Short mmCIF file of C-alpha atoms in Angstrom, two decimals:
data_model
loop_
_atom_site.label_atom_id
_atom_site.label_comp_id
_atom_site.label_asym_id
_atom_site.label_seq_id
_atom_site.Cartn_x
_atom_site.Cartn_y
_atom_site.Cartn_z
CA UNK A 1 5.67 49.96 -14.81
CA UNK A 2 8.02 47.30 -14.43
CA UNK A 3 6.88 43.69 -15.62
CA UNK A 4 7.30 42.03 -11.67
CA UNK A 5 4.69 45.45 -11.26
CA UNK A 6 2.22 44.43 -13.59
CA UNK A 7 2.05 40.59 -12.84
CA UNK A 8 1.34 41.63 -9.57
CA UNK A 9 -1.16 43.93 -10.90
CA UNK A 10 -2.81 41.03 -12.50
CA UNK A 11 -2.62 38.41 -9.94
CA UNK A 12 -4.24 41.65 -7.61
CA UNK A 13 -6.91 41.84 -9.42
CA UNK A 14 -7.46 38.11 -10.31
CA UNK A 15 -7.44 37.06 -6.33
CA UNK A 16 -10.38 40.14 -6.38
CA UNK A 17 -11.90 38.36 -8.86
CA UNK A 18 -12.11 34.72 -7.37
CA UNK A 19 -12.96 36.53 -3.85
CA UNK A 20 -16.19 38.10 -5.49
CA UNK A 21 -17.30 34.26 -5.95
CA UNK A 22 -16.28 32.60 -2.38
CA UNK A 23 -18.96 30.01 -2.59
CA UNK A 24 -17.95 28.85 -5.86
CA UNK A 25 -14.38 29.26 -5.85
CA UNK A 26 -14.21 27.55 -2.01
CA UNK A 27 -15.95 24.68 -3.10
CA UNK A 28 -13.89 23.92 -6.43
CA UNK A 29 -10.37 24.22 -4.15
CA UNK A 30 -11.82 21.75 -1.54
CA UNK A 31 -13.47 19.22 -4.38
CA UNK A 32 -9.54 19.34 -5.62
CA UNK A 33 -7.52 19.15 -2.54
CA UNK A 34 -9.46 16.20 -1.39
CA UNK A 35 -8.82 14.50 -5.12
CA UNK A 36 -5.33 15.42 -4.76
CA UNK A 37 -5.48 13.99 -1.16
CA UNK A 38 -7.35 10.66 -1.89
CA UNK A 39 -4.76 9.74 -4.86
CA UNK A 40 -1.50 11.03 -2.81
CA UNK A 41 -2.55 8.60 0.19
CA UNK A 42 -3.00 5.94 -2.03
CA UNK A 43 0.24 6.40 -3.67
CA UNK A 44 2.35 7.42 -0.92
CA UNK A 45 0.73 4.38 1.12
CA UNK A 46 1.79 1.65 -1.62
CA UNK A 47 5.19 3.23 -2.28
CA UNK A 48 6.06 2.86 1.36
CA UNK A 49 4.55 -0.26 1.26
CA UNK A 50 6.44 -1.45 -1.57
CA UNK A 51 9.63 0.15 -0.58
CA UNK A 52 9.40 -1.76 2.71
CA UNK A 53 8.32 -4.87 1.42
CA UNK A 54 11.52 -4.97 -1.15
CA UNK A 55 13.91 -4.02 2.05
CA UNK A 56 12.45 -6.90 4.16
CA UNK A 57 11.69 -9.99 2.26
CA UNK A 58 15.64 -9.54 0.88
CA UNK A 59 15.51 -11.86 4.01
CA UNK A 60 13.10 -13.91 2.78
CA UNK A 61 14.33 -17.51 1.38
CA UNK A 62 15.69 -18.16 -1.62
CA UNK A 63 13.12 -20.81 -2.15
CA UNK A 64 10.02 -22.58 -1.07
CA UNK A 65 9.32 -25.98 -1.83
CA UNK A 66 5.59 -26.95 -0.92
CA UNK A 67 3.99 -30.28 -1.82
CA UNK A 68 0.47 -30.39 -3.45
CA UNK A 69 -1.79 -32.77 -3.20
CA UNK A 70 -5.34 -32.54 -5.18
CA UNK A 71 -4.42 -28.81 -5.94
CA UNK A 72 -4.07 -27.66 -2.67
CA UNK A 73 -0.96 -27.68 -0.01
CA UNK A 74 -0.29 -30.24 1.77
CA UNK A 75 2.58 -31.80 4.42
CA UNK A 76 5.47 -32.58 2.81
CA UNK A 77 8.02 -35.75 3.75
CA UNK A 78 10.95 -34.83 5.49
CA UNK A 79 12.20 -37.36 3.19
CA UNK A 80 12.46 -34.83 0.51
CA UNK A 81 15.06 -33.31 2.14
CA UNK A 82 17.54 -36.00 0.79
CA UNK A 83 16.86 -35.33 -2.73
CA UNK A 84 16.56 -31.52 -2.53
CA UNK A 85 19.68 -31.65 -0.40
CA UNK A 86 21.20 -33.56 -3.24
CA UNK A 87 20.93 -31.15 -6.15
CA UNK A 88 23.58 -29.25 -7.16
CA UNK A 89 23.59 -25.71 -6.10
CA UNK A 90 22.08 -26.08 -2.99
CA UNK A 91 23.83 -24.85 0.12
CA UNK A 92 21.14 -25.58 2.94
CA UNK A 93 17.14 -26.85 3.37
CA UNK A 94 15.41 -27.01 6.32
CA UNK A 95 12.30 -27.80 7.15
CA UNK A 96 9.50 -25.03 8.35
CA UNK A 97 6.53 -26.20 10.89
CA UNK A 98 3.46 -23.44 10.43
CA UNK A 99 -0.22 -23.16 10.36
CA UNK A 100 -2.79 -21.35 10.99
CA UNK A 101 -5.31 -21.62 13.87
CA UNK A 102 -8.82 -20.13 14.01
CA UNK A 103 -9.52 -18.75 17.71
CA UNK A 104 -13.10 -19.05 17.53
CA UNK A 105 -13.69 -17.39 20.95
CA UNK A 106 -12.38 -13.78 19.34
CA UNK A 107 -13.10 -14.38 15.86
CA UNK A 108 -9.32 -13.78 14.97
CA UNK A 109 -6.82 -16.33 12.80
CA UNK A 110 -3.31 -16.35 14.58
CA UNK A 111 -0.02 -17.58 12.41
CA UNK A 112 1.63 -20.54 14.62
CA UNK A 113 5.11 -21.16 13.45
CA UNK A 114 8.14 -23.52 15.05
CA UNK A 115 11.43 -21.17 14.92
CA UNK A 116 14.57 -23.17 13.90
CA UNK A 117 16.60 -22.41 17.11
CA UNK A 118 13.85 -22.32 19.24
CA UNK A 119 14.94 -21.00 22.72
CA UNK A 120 11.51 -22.02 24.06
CA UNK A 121 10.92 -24.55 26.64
CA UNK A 122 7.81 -27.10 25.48
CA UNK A 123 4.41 -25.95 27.20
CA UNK A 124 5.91 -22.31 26.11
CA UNK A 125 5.02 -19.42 23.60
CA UNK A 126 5.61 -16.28 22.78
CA UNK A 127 2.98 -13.85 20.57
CA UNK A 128 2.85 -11.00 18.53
CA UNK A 129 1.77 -7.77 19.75
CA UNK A 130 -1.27 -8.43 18.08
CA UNK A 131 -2.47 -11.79 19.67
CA UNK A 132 -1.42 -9.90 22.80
CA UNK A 133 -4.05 -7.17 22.61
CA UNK A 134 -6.79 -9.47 20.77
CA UNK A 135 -6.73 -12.26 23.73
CA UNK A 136 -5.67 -9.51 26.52
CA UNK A 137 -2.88 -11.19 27.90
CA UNK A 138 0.03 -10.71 29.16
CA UNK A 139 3.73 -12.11 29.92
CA UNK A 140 3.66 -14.59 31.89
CA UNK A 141 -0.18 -15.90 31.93
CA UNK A 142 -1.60 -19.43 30.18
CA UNK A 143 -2.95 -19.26 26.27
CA UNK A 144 -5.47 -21.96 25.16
CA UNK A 145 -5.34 -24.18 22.31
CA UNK A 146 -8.45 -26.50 21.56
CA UNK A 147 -6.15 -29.45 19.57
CA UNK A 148 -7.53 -31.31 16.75
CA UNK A 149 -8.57 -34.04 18.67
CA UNK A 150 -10.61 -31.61 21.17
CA UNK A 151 -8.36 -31.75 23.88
CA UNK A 152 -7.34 -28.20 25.60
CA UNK A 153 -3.74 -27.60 25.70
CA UNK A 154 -2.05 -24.63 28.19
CA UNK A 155 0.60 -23.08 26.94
CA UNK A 156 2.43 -19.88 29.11
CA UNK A 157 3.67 -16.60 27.67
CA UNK A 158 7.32 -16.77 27.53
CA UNK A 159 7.38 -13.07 26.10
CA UNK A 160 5.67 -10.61 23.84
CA UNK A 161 7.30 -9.82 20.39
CA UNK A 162 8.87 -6.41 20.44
CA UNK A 163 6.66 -3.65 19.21
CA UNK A 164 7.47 -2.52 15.89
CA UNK A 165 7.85 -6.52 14.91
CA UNK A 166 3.54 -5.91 13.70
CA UNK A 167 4.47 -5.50 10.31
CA UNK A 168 5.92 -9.03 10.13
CA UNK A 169 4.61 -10.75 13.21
CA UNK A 170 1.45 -8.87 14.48
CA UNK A 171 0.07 -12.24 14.66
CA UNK A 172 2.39 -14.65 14.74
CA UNK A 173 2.64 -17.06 17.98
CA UNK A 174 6.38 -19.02 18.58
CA UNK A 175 5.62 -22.10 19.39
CA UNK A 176 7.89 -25.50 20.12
CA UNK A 177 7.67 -28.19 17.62
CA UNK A 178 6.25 -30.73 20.02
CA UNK A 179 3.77 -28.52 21.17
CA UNK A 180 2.98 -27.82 17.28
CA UNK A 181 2.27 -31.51 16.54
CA UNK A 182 0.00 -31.25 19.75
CA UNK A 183 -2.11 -28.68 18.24
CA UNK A 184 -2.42 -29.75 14.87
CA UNK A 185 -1.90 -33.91 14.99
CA UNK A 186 0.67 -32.81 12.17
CA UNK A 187 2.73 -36.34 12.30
CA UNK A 188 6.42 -37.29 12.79
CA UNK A 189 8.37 -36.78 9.17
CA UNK A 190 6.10 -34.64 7.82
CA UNK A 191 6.75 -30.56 7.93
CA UNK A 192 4.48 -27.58 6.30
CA UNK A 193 6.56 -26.81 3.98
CA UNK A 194 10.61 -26.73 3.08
CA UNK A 195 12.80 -23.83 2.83
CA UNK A 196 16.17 -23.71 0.49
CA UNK A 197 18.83 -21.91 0.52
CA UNK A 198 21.11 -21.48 -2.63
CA UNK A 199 24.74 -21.17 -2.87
CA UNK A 200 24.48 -18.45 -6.02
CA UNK A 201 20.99 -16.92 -5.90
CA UNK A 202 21.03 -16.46 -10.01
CA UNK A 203 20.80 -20.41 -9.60
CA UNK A 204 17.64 -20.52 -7.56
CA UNK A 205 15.63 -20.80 -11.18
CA UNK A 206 17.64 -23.68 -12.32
CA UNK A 207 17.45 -25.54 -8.90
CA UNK A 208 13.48 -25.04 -8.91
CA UNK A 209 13.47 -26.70 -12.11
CA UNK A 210 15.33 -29.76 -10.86
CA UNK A 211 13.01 -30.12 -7.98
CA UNK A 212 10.06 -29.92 -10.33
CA UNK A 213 11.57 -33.04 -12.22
CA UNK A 214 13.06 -34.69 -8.83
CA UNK A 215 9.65 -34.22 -7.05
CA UNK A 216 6.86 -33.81 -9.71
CA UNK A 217 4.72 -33.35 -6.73
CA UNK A 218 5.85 -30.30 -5.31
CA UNK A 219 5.70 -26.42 -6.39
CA UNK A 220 8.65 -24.20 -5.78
CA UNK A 221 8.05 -20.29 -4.87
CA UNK A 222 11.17 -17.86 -5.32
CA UNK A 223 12.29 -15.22 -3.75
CA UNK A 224 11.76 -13.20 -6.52
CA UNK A 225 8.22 -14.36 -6.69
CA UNK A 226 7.68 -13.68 -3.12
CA UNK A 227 8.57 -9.87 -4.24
CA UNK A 228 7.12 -9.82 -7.61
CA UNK A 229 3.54 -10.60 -5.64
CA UNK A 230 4.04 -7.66 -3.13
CA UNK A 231 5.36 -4.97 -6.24
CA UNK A 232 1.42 -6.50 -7.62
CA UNK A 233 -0.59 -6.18 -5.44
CA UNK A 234 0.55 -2.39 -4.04
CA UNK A 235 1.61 -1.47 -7.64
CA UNK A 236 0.13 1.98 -8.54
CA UNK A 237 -1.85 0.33 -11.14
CA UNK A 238 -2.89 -2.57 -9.05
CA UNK A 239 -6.83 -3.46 -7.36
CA UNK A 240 -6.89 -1.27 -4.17
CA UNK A 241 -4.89 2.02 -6.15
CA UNK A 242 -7.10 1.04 -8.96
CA UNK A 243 -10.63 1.34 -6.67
CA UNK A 244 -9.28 4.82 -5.52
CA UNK A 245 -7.35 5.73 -8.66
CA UNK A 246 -10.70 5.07 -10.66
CA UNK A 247 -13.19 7.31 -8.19
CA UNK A 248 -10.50 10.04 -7.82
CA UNK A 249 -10.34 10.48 -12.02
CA UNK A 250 -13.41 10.57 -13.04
CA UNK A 251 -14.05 13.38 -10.28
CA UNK A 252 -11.19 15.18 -11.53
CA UNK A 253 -12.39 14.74 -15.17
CA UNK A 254 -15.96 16.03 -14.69
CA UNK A 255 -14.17 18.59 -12.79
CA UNK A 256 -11.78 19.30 -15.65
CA UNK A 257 -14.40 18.89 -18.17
CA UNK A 258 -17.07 21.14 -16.35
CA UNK A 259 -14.57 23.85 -16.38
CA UNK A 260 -13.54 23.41 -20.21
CA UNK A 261 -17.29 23.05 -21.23
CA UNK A 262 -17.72 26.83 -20.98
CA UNK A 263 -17.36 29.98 -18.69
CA UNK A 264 -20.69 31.68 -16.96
CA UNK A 265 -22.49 34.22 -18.45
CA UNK A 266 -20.97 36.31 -15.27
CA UNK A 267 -17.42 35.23 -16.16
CA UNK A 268 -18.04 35.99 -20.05
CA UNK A 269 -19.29 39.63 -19.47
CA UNK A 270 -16.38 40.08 -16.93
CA UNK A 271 -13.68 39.58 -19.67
CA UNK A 272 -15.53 41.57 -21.96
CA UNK A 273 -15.60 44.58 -19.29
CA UNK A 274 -11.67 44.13 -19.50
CA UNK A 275 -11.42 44.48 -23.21
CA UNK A 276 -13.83 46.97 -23.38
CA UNK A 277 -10.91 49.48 -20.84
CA UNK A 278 -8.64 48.07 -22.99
CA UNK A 279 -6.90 44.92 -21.65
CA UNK A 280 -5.24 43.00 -24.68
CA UNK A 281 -6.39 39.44 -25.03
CA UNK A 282 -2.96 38.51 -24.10
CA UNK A 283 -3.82 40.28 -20.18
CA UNK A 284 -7.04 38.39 -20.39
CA UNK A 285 -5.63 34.72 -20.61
CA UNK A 286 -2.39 36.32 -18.10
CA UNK A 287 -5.19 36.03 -15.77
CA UNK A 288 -6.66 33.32 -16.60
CA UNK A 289 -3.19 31.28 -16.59
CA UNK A 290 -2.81 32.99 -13.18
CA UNK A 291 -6.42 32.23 -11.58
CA UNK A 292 -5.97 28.57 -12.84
CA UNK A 293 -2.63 28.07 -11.04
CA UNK A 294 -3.61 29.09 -7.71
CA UNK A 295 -6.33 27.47 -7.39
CA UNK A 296 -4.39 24.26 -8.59
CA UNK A 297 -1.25 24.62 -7.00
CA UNK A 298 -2.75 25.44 -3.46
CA UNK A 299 -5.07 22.44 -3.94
CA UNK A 300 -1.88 20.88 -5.32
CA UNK A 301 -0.29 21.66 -1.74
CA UNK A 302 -2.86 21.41 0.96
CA UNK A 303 -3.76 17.94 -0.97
CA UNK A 304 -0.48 16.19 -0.53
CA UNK A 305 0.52 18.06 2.80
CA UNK A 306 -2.78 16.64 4.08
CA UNK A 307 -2.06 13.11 2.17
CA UNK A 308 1.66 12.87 3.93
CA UNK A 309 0.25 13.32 7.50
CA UNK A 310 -2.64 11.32 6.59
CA UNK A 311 -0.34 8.19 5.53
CA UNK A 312 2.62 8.92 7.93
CA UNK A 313 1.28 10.29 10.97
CA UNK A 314 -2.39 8.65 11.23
CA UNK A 315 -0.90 5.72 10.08
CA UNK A 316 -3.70 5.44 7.32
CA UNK A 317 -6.57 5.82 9.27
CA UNK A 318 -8.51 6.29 6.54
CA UNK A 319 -7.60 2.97 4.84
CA UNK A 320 -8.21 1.26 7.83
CA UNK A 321 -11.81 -0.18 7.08
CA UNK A 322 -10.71 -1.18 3.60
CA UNK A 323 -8.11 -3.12 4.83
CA UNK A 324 -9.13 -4.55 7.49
CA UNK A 325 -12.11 -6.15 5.89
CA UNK A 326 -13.25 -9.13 8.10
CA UNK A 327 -9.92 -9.39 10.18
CA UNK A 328 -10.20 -9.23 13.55
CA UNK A 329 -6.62 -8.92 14.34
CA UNK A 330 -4.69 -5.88 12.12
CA UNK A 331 -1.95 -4.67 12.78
CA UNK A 332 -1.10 -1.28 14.22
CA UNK A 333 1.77 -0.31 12.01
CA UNK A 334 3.35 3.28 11.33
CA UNK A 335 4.81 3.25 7.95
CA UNK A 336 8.39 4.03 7.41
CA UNK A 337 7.91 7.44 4.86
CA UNK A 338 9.48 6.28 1.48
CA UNK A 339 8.75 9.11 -0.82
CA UNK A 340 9.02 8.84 -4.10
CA UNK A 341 8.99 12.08 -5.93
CA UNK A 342 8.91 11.37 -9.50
CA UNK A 343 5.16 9.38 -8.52
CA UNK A 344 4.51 13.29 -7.33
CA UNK A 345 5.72 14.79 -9.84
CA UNK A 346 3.58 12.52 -12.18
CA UNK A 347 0.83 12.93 -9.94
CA UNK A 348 0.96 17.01 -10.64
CA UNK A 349 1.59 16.99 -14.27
CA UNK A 350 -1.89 14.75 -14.58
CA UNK A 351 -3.85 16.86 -12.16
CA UNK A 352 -2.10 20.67 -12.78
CA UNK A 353 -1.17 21.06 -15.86
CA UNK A 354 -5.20 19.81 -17.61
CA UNK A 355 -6.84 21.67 -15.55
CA UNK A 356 -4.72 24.97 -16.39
CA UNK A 357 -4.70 23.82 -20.20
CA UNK A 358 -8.59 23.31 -20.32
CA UNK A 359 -9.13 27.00 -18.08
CA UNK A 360 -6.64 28.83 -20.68
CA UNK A 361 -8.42 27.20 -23.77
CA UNK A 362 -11.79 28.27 -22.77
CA UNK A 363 -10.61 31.89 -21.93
CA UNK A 364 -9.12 31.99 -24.76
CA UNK A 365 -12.40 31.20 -27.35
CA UNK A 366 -13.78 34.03 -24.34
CA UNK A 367 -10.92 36.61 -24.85
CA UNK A 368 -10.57 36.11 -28.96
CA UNK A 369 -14.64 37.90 -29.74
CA UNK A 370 -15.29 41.25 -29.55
CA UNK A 371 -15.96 42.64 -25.95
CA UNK A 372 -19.46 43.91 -27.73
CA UNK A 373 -21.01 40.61 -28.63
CA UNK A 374 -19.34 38.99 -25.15
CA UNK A 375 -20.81 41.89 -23.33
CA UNK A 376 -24.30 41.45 -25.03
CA UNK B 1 -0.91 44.58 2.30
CA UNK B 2 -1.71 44.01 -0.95
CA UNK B 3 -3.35 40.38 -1.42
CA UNK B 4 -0.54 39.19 -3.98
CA UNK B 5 1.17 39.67 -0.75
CA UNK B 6 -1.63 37.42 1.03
CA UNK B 7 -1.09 34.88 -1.60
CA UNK B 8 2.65 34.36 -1.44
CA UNK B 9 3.12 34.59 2.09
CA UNK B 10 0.30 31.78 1.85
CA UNK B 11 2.40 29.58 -0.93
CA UNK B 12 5.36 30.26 1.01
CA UNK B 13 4.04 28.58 4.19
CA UNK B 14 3.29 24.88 2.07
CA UNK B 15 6.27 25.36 0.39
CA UNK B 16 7.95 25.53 4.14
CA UNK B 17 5.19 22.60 4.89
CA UNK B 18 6.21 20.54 2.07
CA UNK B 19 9.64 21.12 2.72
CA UNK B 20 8.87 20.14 7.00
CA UNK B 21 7.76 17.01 5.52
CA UNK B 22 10.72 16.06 3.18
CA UNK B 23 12.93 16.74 6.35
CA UNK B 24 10.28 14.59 8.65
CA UNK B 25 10.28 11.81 6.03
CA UNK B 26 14.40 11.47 6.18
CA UNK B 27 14.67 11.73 9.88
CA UNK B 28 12.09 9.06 10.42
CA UNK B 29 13.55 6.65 7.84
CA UNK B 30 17.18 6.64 9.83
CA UNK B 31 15.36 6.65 13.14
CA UNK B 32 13.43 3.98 11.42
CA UNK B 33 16.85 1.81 11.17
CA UNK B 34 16.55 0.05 14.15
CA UNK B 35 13.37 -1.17 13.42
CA UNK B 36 13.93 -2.41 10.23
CA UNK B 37 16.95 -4.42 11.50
CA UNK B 38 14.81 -5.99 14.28
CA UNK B 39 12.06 -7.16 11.14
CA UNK B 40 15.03 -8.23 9.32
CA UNK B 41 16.06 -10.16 12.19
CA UNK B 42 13.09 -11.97 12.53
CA UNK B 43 12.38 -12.63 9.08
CA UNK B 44 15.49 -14.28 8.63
CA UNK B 45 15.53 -16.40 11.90
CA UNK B 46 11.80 -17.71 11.28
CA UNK B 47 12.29 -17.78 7.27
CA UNK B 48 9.34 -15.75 7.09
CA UNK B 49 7.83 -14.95 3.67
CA UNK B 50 4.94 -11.96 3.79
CA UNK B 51 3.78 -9.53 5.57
CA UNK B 52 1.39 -9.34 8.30
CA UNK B 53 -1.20 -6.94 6.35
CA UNK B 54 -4.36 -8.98 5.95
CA UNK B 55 -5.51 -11.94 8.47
CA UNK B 56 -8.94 -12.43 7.31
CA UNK B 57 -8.10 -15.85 4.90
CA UNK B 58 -5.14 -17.63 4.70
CA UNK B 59 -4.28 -16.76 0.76
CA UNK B 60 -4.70 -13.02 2.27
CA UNK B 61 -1.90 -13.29 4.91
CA UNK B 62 0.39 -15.47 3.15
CA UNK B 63 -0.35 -14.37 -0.39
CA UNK B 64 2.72 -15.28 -1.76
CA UNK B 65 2.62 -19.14 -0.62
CA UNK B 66 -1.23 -19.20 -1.83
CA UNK B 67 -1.93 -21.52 -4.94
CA UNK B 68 -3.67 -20.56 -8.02
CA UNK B 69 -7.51 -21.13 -7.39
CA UNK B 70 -7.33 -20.70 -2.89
CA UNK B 71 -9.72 -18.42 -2.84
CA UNK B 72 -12.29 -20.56 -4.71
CA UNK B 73 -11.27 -24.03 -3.43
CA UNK B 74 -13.62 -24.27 -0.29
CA UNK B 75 -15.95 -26.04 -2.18
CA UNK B 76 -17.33 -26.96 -5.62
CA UNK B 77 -18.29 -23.36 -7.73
CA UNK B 78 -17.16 -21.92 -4.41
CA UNK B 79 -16.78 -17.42 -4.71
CA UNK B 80 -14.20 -15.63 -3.86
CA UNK B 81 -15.66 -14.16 -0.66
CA UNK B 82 -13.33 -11.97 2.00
CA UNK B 83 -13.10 -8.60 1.47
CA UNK B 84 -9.85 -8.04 0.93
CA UNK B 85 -10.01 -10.63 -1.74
CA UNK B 86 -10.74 -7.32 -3.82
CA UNK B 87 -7.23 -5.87 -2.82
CA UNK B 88 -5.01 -8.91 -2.64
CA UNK B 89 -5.15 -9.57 -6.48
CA UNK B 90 -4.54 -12.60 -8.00
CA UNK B 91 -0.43 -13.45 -8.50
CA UNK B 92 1.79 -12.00 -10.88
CA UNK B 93 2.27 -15.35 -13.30
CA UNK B 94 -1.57 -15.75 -13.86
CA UNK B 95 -1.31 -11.74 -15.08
CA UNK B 96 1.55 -12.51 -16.94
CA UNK B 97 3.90 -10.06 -15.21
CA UNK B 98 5.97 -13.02 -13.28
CA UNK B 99 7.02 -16.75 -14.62
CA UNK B 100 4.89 -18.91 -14.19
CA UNK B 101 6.06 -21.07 -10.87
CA UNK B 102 7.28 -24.79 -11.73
#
């Protein structure tokens, strides 16, 4: 019999063997496709994340200069233009007008922010896709702002942000900077915040560091910062992979550890039978090895297969309450799929390869005694 | 058909799966080109900084221009509160992974 012949003898007669205990067997390949799906969505979800979030906010400025005031953030003087315009290194600052405003009539906070080449009119805006479907409005019609003094200002819908733009702008509204100052009473001079941009970006440390002394009242955010925070928060060790990560282990380790605390009394006289007809102990654990790797590798598949539509198709859905939380507006976003197969390949070598050590290592204690005292 | 048969034929179809979605995920990142420009676009023209993931609180949607202690500043031995508070984890300087900002 040639050896292809007998390993297809054995995996026969293992898949006979795992079909005489449907229930059982079933039930262990769904408990482990759904751990392998739960930590694949989580870490195909932040990898795409990640990924996109490093593509984008390339774009991003090479600095922020914010004042503070009393520890928190506060308007800043357009006079500090001068002196950050002044240091060496830098090649343009601008000032940014945003804020955010509460829409207390829906519940939702909406991003208002005064582009630098406007191309509005004032009494105009345009929104996000988001603000669009929260306030159910459309091109053309009048949006409401209750200013800080209490009067109501009209603004129309110039346009709607192009859809796809939710990732960035699901909630952002384009607004002139007259109207801005309207809304918010932010005075003359004064801007939200300043943006730099560096001649050489390696000099964007050294230039902070200058402001800092220049302006002792300010605080200076890099670009590098800006991505740092993202590659945190979505890291594969960070909070919301660390809420599923922890769940998802400790069910595969009770798993694991259930299956390496001991076979059945059923299972035990079954390998004796096979010694007792004269399978070798080597046969035994052949089995073993093979009834261990289908039932991982299949969960192994249908897990991530179910993971990748999950996180690419639905666009999360399953995430969705988590991160949401209170929001009222989220944005509908399809994530582009950035794969990253070494996190998969990590992800089988901690889920495939214990849970075939610790069903060979039990068989084996099983397959070593005599088929007598097993049978017994 | 013997049910080694069964079982390959079985592992064969996720391998084609798996393989469906490797070819899935490269055609939709170069269809995805044009929308990645268009974000780029935009990101550049309004200087933005962060993405629109989280609206809930201000240090949420922005949480790279957020200060130190925003989520506990609303008043005295004021608690981090939001939801989403428990995703959006504090900054990488105060974890040690970034410099701290000047």
């Amino acid at each position: 019999m040639s050896r292809v012949e007998q390993q297809r003898n054995i995996i026969d007669y293992t898949l006979s063997s795992l079909l005489r205990r449907p229930f059982k067997n079933s039930l262990l390949i769904l408990v482990y496709t759904l751990i392998i799906f739960s930590l694949g969505s989580v870490l195909l979800f932040t990898r795409a994340i990640r990924k996109e979030a490093s593509i984008l906010l390339r774009e991003a400025p090479d600095m922020i200069v914010q004042r503070i005031v009393a520890g928190r953030h506060d308007l800043i003087p357009l006079s500090y233009l001068d002196t950050i315009a002044s240091i060496e290194g830098t090649a343009a600052v601008r000032e940014r007008l945003w804020g955010y405003y509460f829409d207390s009539a829906k519940g939702a906070n909406y991003t208002l922010i005064v582009p630098a080449t406007c191309g509005l009119r004032p009494g105009e805006v345009a929104i996000g896709v988001g603000v669009a479907a929260v306030r159910n409005v459309y091109k053309g019609e009048k949006l409401f702002f209750k200013a800080y003094n209490g009067e109501v200002i009209s603004l129309r819908i110039r346009g709607i942000l192009a859809p796809g733009s939710e990732l960035i702008a699901a909630d952002l509204i384009y607004i002139c900077g007259d109207d801005f100052r309207k809304v918010f009473g932010v005075p003359e001079g004064y801007a939200t915040d300043l943006v730099l941009k560096a001649v050489n970006r390696e000099d964007v440390k050294a230039i902070a560091s200058k402001v800092s002394i220049a302006l002792p009242d300010t605080r200076s955010i890099t670009q590098d910062e800006i991505l740092g925070i993202y590659d945190t928060i979505f890291d594969w060790r960070g909070d919301l992979v660390g809420v599923v990560l922890t769940g998802a282990v400790f069910a595969f380790l009770i798993l694991a550890w259930d299956k390496a605390t001991g076979l059945s009394p059923e299972e035990k006289r079954e390998i004796g039978i096979l010694k007792a007809i004269g399978w070798n102990t080597s046969d035994v654990l052949l089995m073993k090895v093979w009834e261990s790797s289908i039932i991982s590798v299949s969960s192994f598949l249908a897990g991530i297969l179910l993971a990748y539509l999950h996180v690419f198709v639905a666009s999360s859905s399953l995430f969705e309450p988590v991160l949401i939380g209170w929001s009222v507006l989220y944005p509908e976003f399809k994530l582009i799929p950035f794969v990253d197969f070494n996190h998969l390949a990590i992800l089988f070598f901690m889920t495939v390869v214990p849970y075939t050590a610790a069903t060979i290592l039990i068989s084996w204690r099983a397959a070593t005694i005599s088929p007598d005292a097993v049978i017994r | 058909m013997r049910k080694s048969d069964i079982l390959f034929a079985c592992l064969a179809v996720g391998l084609v799966l798996a393989g469906l979605a490797a070819v899935h995920s490269r055609v939709a990142r170069s269809a995805a080109s044009g929308v990645i420009e268009l974000r780029l676009a935009m990101i550049k023209e309004l200087d933005l900084t962060d993405l629109c993931l989280f609206t809930e609180a201000r240090y949420t949607r922005h949480p790279s221009q957020a200060d130190w202690h925003t989520p506990f500043q609303d008043h005295p031995m004021s608690l981090e509160h939001f939801p989403t508070g428990t995703i959006v984890g504090p900054p990488g300087w105060l974890r040690g992974t970034l410099d701290e900002p000047r």
